[in-house]
Short mmCIF file of C-alpha atoms and ligand atoms in Angstrom, two decimals:
data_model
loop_
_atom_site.label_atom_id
_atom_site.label_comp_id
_atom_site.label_asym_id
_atom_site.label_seq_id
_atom_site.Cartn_x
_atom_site.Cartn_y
_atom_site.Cartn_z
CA UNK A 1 19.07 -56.12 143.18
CA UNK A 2 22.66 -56.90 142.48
CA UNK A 3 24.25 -57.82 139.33
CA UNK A 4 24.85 -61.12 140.19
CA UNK A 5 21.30 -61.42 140.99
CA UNK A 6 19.81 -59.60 137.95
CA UNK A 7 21.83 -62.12 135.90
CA UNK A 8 20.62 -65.27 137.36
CA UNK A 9 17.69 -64.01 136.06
CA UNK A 10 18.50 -63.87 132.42
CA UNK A 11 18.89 -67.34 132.92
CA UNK A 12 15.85 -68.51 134.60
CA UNK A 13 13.79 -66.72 132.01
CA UNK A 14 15.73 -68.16 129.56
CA UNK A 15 14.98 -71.69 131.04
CA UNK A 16 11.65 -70.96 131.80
CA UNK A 17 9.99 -68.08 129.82
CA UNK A 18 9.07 -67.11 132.72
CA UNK A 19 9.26 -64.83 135.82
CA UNK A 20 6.99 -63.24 138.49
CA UNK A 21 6.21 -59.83 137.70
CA UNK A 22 8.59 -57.89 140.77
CA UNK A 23 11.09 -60.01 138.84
CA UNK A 24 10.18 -58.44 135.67
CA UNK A 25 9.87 -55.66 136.98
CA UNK A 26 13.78 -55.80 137.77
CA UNK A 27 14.91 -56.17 134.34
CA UNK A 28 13.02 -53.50 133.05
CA UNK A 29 14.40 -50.91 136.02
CA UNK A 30 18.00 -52.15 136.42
CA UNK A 31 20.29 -49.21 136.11
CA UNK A 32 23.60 -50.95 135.53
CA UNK A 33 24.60 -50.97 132.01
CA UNK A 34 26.95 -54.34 132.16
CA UNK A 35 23.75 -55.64 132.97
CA UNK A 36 22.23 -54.46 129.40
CA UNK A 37 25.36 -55.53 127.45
CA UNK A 38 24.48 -59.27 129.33
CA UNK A 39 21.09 -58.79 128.47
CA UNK A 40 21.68 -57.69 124.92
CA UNK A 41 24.30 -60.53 124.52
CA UNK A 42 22.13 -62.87 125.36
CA UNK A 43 19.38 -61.97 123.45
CA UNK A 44 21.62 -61.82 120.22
CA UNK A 45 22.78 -65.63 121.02
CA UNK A 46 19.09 -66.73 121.38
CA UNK A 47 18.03 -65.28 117.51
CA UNK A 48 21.32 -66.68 116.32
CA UNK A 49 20.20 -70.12 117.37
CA UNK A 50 17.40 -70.07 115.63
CA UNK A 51 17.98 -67.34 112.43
CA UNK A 52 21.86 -67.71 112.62
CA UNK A 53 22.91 -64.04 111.35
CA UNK A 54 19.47 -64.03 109.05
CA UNK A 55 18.20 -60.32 108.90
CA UNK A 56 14.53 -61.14 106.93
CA UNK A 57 12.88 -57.56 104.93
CA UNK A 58 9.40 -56.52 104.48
CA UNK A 59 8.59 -54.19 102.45
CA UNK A 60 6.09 -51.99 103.65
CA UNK A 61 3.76 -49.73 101.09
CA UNK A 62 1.72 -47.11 102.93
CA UNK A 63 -1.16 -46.76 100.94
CA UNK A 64 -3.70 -44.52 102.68
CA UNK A 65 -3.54 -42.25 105.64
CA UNK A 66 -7.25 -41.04 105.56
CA UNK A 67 -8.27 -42.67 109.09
CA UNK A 68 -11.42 -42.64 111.20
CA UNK A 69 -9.88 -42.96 114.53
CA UNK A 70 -8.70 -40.36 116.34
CA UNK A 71 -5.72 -41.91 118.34
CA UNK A 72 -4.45 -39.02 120.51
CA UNK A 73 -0.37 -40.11 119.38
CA UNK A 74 -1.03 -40.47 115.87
CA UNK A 75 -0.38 -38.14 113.24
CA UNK A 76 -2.96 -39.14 110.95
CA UNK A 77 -6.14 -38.90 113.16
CA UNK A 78 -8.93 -38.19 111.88
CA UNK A 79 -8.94 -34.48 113.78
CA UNK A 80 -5.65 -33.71 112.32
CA UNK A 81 -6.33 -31.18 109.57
CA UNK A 82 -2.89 -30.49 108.77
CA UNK A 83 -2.29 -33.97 107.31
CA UNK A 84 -2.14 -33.95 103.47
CA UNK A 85 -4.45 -37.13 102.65
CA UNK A 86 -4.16 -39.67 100.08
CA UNK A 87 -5.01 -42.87 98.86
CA UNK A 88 -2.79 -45.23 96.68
CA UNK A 89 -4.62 -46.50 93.66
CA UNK A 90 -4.38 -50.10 92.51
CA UNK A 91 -1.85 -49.97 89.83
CA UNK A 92 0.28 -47.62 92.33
CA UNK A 93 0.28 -50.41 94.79
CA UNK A 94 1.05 -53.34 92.35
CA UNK A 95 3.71 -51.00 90.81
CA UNK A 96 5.21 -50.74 94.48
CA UNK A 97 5.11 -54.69 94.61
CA UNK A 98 6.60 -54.97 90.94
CA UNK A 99 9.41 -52.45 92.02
CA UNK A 100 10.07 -54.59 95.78
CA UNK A 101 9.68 -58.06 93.91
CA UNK A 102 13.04 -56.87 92.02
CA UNK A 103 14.59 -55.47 95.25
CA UNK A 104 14.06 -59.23 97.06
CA UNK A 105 11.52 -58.55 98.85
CA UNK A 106 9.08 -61.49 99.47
CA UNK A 107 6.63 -60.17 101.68
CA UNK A 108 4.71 -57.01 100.92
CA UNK A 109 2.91 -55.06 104.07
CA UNK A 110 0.14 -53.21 103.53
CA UNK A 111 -0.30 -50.71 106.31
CA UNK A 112 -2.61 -47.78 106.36
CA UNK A 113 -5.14 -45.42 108.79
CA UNK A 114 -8.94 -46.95 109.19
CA UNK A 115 -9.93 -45.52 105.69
CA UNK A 116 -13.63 -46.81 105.23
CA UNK A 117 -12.52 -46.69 101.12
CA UNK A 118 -11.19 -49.57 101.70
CA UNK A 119 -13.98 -52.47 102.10
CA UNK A 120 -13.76 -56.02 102.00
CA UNK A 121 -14.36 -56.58 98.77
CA UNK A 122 -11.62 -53.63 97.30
CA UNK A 123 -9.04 -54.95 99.86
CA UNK A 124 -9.63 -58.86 98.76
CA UNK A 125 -9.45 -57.41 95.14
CA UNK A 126 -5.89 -56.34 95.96
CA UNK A 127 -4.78 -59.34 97.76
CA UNK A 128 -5.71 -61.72 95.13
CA UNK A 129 -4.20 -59.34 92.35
CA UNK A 130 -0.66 -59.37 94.13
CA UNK A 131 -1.04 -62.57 94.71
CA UNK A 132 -0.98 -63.52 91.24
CA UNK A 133 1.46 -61.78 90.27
CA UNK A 134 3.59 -62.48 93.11
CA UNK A 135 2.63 -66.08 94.54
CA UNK A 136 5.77 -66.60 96.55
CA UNK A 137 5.17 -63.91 98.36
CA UNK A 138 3.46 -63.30 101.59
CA UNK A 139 1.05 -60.59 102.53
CA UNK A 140 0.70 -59.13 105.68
CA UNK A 141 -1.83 -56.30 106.35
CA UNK A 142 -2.20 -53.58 109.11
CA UNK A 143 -4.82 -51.60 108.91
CA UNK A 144 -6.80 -52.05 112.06
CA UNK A 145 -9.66 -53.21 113.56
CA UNK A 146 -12.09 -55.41 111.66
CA UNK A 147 -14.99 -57.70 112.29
CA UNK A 148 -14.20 -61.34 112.83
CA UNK A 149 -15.67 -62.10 109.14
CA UNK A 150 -14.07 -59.65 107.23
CA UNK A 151 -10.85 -60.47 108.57
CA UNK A 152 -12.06 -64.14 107.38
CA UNK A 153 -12.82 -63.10 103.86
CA UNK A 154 -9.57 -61.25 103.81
CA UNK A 155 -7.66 -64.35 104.84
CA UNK A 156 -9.49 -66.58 101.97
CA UNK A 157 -8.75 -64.28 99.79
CA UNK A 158 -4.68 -64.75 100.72
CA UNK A 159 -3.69 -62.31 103.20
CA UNK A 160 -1.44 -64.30 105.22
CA UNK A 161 -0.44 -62.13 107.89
CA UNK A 162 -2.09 -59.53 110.30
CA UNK A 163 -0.36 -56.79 112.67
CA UNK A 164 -2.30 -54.89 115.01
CA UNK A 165 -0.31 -53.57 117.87
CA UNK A 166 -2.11 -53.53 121.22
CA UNK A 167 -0.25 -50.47 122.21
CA UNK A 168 -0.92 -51.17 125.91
CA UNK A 169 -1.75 -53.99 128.06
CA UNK A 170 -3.56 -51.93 130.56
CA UNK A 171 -7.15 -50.96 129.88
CA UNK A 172 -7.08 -47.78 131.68
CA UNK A 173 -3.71 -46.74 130.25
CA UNK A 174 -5.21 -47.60 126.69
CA UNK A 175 -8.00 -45.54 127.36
CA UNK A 176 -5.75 -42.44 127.82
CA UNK A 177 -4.13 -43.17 124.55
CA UNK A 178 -7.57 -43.22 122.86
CA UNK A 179 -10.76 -41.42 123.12
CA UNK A 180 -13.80 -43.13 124.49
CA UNK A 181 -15.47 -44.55 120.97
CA UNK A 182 -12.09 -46.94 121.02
CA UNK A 183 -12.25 -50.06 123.33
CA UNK A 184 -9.29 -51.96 124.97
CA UNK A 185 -11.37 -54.72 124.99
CA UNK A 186 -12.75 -54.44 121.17
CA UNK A 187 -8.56 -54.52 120.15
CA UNK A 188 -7.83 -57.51 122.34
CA UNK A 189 -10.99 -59.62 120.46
CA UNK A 190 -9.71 -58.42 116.98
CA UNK A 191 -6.36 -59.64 117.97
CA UNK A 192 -7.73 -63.17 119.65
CA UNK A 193 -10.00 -63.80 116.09
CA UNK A 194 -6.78 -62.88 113.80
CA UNK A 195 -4.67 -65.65 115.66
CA UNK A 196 -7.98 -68.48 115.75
CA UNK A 197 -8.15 -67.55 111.93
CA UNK A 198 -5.14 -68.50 111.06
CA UNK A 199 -2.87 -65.71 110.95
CA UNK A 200 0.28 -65.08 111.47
CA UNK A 201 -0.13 -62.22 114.27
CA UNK A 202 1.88 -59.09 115.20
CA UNK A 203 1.14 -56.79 118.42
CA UNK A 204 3.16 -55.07 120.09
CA UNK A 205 2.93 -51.55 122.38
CA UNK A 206 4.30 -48.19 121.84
CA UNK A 207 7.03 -48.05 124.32
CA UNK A 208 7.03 -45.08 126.80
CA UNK A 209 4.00 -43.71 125.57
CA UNK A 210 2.24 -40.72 127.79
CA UNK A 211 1.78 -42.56 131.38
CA UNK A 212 3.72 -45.71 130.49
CA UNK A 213 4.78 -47.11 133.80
CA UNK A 214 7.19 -50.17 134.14
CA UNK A 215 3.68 -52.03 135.90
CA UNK A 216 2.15 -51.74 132.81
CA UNK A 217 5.45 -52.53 130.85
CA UNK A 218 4.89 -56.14 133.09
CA UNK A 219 1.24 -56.22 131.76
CA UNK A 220 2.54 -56.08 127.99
CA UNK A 221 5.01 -58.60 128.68
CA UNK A 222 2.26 -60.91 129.95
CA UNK A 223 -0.01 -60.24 127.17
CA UNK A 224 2.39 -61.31 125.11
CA UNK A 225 3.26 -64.57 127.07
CA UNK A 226 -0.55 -65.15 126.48
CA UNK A 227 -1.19 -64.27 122.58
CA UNK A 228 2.22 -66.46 121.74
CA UNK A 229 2.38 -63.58 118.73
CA UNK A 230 4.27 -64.74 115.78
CA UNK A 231 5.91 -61.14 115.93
CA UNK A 232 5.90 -58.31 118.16
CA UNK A 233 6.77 -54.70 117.02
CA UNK A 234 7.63 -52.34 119.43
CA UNK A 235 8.82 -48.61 118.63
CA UNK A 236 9.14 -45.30 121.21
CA UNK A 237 6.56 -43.29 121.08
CA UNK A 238 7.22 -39.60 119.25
CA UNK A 239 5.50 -36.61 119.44
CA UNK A 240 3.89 -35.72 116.49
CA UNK A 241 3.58 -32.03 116.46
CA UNK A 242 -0.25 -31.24 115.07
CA UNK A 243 -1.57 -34.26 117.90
CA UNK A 244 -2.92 -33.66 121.25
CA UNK A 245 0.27 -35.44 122.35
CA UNK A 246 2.72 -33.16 120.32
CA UNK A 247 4.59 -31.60 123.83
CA UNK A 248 5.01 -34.62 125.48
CA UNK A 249 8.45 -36.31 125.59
CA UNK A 250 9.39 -39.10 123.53
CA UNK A 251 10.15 -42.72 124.83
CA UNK A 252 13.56 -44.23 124.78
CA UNK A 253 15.81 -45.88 122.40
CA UNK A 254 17.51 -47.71 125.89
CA UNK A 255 13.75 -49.14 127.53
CA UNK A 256 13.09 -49.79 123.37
CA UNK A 257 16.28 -52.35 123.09
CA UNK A 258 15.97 -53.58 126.69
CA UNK A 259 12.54 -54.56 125.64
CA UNK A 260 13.48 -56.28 122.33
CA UNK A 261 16.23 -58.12 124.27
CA UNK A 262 13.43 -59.08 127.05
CA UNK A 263 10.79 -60.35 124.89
CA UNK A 264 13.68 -62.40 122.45
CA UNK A 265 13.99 -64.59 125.81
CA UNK A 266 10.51 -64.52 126.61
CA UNK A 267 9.47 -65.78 122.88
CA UNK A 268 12.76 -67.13 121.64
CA UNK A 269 11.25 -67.43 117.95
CA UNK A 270 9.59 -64.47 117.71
CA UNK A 271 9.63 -62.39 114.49
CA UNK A 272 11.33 -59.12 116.16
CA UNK A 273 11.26 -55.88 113.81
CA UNK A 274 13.86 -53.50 114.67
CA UNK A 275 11.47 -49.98 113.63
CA UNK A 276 11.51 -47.15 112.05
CA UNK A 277 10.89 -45.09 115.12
CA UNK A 278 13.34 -46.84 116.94
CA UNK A 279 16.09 -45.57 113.54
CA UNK A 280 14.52 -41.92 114.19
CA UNK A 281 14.82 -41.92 117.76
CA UNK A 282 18.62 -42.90 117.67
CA UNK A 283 20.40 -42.82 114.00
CA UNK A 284 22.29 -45.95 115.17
CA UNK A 285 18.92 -47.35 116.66
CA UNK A 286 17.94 -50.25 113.56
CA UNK A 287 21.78 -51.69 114.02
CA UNK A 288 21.30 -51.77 117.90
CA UNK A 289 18.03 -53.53 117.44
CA UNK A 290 19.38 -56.21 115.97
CA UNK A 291 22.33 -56.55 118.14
CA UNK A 292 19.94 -56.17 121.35
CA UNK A 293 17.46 -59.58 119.22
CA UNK A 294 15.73 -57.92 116.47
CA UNK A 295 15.81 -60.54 113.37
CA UNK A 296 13.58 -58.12 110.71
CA UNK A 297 13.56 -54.76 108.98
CA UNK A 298 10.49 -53.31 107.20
CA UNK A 299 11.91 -50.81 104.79
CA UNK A 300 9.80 -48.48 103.16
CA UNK A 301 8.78 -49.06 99.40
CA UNK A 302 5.77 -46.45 99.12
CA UNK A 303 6.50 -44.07 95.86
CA UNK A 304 8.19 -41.17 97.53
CA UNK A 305 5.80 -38.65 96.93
CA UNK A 306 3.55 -40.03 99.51
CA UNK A 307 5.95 -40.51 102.09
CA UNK A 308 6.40 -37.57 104.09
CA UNK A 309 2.45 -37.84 104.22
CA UNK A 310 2.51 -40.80 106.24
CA UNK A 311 3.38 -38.63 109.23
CA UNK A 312 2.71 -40.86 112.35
CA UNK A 313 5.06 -38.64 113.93
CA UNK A 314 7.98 -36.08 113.63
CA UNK A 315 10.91 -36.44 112.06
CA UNK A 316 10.40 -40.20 110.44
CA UNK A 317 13.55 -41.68 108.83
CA UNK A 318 13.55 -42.76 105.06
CA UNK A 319 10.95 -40.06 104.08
CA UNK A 320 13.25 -39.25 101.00
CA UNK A 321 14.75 -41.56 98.76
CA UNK A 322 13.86 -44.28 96.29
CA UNK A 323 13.37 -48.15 97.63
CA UNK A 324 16.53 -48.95 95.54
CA UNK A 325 18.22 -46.49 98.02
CA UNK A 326 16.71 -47.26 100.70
CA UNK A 327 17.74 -51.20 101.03
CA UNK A 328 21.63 -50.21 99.78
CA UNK A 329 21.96 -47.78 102.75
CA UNK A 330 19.67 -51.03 104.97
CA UNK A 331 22.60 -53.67 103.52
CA UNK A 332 25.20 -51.32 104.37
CA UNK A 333 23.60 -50.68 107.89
CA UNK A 334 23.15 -54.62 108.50
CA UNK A 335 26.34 -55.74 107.05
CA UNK A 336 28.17 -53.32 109.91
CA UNK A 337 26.49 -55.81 112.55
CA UNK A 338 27.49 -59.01 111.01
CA UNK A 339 24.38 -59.89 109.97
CA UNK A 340 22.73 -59.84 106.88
CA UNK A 341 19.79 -59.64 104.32
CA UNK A 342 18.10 -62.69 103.08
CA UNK A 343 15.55 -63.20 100.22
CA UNK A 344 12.25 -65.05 101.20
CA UNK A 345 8.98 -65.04 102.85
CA UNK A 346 10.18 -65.19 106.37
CA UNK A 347 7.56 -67.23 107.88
CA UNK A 348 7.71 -67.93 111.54
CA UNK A 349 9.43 -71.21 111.96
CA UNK A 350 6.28 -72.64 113.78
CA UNK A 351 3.97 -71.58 110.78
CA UNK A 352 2.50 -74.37 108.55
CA UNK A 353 1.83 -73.30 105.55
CA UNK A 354 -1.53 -74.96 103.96
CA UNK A 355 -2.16 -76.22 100.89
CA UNK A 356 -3.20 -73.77 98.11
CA UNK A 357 -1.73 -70.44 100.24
N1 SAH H 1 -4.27 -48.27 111.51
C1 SAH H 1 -3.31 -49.34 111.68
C2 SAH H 1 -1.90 -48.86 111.52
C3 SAH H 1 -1.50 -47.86 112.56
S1 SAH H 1 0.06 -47.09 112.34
C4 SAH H 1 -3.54 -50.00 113.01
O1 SAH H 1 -4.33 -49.50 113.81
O2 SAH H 1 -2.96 -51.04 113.25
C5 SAH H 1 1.11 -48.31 113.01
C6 SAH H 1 1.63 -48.08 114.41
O3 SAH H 1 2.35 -46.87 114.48
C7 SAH H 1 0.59 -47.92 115.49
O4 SAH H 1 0.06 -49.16 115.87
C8 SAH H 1 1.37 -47.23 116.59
O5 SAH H 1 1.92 -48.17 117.51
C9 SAH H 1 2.51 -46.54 115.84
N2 SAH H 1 2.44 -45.07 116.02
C10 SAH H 1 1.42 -44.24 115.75
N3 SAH H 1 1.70 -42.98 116.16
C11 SAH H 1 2.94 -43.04 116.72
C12 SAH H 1 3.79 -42.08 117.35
N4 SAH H 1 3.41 -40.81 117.52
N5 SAH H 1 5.00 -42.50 117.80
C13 SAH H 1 5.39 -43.76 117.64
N6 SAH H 1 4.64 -44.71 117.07
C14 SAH H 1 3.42 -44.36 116.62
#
């Protein structure tokens, strides 16, 4: 397709947010890099309309890595016996909170493995305390699948927001990724009763993954034309060296930003994280982000001994210093792009928030 061609349509999906999938297809495989500059420059105008040069942070606490999946990419699988467990307690976690509250941070993420410690009732425990102390706040967790009720009781008890990437659109791809007790399916329902509950939802794949083909890059970008997330992460995949994946080669920071510039214009007010693995990947890769549409950062505010635990995969950015650090080097990093850091919840701008929340 010529440039001219490729061009025209930028502009149709940015009219239409939409485009047939061989035309999809053609953004994701152009080879002509004053085609990506267009593409990133266009994406960067969309955000700007609607975040102006707003960068919003979240701080993310990592509080357990003991998981009962066995995801064949991810460093803390159950079947990895090389990862050093833990488990935050309580008054670590609040402390974490206490510590980002002073930093700016008003929204806390929660992420950890499938770690059956945590129940219902101890994870609603710990939404309600932060809550209290911070009730300007929002919380988001991430910590995988769920039954439709206890992701109910977690939402009355003031979780606000849920991410749970999909990692693939394509069932049988998915089922490469995972072994056979995981279902496509099961992930897509979790992620269906999260948005009729009444979160705010994240998904969002794992870009160039083993067997990640550009037809199944067109099934992700459908997906997410579907779900209408409220955000969308999207990182490279990267080996992780005690997985089943550990020799296979990474994905890319270049399909990573072309996506992030693709799916700004296919969900113009989409909550777009530029990732850690995209920073690890490419040192420069968290300021490209956000010039290629990205409009969010999720530092790291776990207590530093921990950190190097949470090894998803090799060689993860930010493993070493204090969250004080951490978000001078981030200001530094943003203010280079001409954006910069804002205080507040972040909410996406099509979220009512109700009464009491
Ligand atoms: N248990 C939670 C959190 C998983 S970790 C859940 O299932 O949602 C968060 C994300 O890290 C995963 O969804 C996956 O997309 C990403 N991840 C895991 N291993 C990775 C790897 N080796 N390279 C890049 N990203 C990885």
């Amino acid at each position: 397709m010529t440039e001219k061609n490729l061009i025209s349509l930028l502009t149709k999906l940015e009219r239409t947010q939409d485009l047939s999938d061989e035309e999809f297809a053609s953004l994701l495989e152009a080879d002509s890099s004053a085609f990506c500059a267009e593409l990133a420059l266009r994406a960067r105008n969309t955000r700007e309309r609607y975040y102006g040069k707003d960068v919003y942070i979240r701080g993310l606490i990592e509080f357990t890595n003991y998981c009962r999946n066995n995801c064949y990419y991810c460093g803390i699988r159950r079947g990895n016996e090389r990862a050093q467990r833990y488990r935050l307690t309580y008054e670590e976690i609040l402390a974490c909170c206490k510590a980002g509250y002073q930093l700016g941070f008003r929204t806390f993420v929660l992420q950890g493995g499938e770690d059956s410690y945590f129940t219902d009732e101890r994870l609603a425990g710990l939404i309600r305390a932060i809550k209290k102390s911070h009730p300007d706040c929002a919380v988001t967790l991430s910590v995988g699948e769920r039954e439709r009720d206890s992701y109910e009781k977690l939402f009355e008890a003031g979780a606000d927001r849920w991410l749970l990437r999909h990692e693939t659109a394509d069932k049988a791809h998915y089922e490469s990724l995972h072994p056979a007790e995981m279902s496509w399916e099961h992930r897509l329902k979790c992620l269906r009763d999260l948005k009729s509950i009444g979160y705010q939802v994240g998904c969002g794949m794992m870009v160039g993954s083993p067997g990640h083909t550009t037809a199944h890059l067109v099934k992700d970008l459908r997906l997410l034309q579907e779900l209408q997330p409220e955000m969308v992460g999207i990182g490279p995949f990267i080996p992780q060296q005690d997985t089943p994946f550990a020799d296979q080669p990474a994905g890319t920071a270049e399909l990573t930003l072309r996506l992030l510039s693709i799916i700004r214009l296919l969900l113009p007010q989409v909550l777009l994280p530029a990732t850690t693995a995209l920073g690890t990947i490419d040192p420069q890769g968290r300021e490209k982000g956000l010039l290629a549409g990205a409009n969010v950062l999720m530092p790291n505010l776990s207590p530093v001994s921990v950190r190097k635990k949470y090894a998803l995969y090799d060689n993860k950015i930010c493993t070493g210093e204090e969250a004080a650090e951490c978000i001078r080097c981030l200001s530094g990093r943003v203010a280079s792009t001409g954006f910069h850091i804002v205080k507040g919840r972040g909410d996406h701008p099509g979220f009512k928030r109700k009464e009491g929340r």
